[in-house]
């Protein structure tokens, strides 16, 4: 996966083919807590929960990219997105990667 977020390349890869990393700038991350409403429709999950998670992923990636940009990065490598349950209906969403300059 290779995307551009706030002008910063973000990728799950550890390198970008054909490009050389000039400088590694350290770990960067973004996180948010999602409060999922208990919205059941005849036993099925509500589609809005998926939208909440999608919006949370976009938020944490944008925060991570902004922090990388503040360090002078042009790319964030080895990006992972993790989820941790914080009790009923609450979820911590975190994106972490290595900021670098190509």
XYZ file of C-alpha atoms in Angstrom:
102
model
C 0.000 0.000 0.000
C 1.335 3.420 -0.979
C -0.731 6.546 -0.401
C -0.132 10.256 -0.060
C -1.443 11.874 3.115
C -0.956 15.626 3.586
C 1.807 15.524 0.966
C 3.695 12.733 2.775
C 4.065 9.310 1.164
C 2.836 6.615 3.541
C 3.448 2.939 2.931
C 3.373 -0.394 4.703
C 6.594 -1.297 2.871
C 10.014 -0.969 4.501
C 11.480 0.735 1.425
C 10.347 2.262 -1.866
C 11.693 0.503 -4.930
C 14.150 2.668 -6.824
C 14.420 5.282 -4.075
C 17.127 5.675 -1.432
C 16.422 6.842 2.097
C 18.735 9.778 2.826
C 17.862 10.043 6.506
C 15.725 8.204 9.044
C 13.948 10.622 11.377
C 12.446 8.278 13.961
C 9.075 6.836 14.854
C 5.901 8.841 14.372
C 2.380 7.946 15.393
C -1.178 9.136 15.548
C -3.985 7.848 17.734
C -7.634 8.377 18.508
C -10.386 6.729 20.521
C -13.536 5.669 18.710
C -16.779 5.378 20.624
C -18.942 2.882 18.778
C -22.619 3.345 19.392
C -24.520 0.162 20.076
C -26.637 0.232 16.931
C -28.097 -3.136 16.096
C -30.526 -3.788 13.294
C -32.050 -7.222 13.566
C -28.779 -8.706 14.773
C -26.616 -7.107 12.062
C -23.883 -4.537 12.604
C -24.796 -1.028 11.565
C -22.838 0.298 8.551
C -22.124 3.515 10.482
C -19.698 1.594 12.721
C -17.604 0.854 9.626
C -17.722 4.536 8.712
C -16.574 5.463 12.234
C -13.573 3.127 11.878
C -12.759 4.419 8.399
C -12.848 7.999 9.681
C -10.648 6.989 12.649
C -8.076 5.404 10.300
C -7.998 8.572 8.184
C -7.573 10.671 11.331
C -4.642 8.665 12.725
C -2.883 8.531 9.346
C -3.268 12.303 8.945
C -1.926 12.946 12.458
C 1.025 10.627 11.828
C 1.767 12.300 8.460
C 1.554 15.786 10.013
C 4.030 14.787 12.732
C 6.356 13.299 10.110
C 6.163 16.504 8.073
C 7.061 18.539 11.155
C 10.304 16.540 11.291
C 11.036 17.231 7.625
C 10.042 13.779 6.385
C 8.934 13.047 2.839
C 7.804 9.487 3.583
C 6.581 7.292 6.425
C 7.705 3.681 6.022
C 6.503 0.437 7.626
C 3.138 1.897 8.632
C 0.951 -0.267 10.848
C -2.541 0.413 12.139
C -3.486 -1.246 15.416
C -6.737 -1.518 17.336
C -7.114 -2.020 21.092
C -10.458 -2.528 22.829
C -10.852 -0.161 25.770
C -14.015 -1.672 27.116
C -17.491 -1.946 25.716
C -17.951 0.314 22.718
C -14.550 2.049 22.874
C -11.628 1.340 20.595
C -8.139 2.873 20.477
C -6.888 3.212 16.891
C -3.158 3.861 16.416
C -0.993 4.329 13.314
C 2.784 4.036 13.682
C 5.617 4.244 11.164
C 9.185 5.383 10.551
C 9.573 8.942 9.285
C 12.284 9.339 6.665
C 13.595 11.725 4.035
C 14.141 10.459 0.506
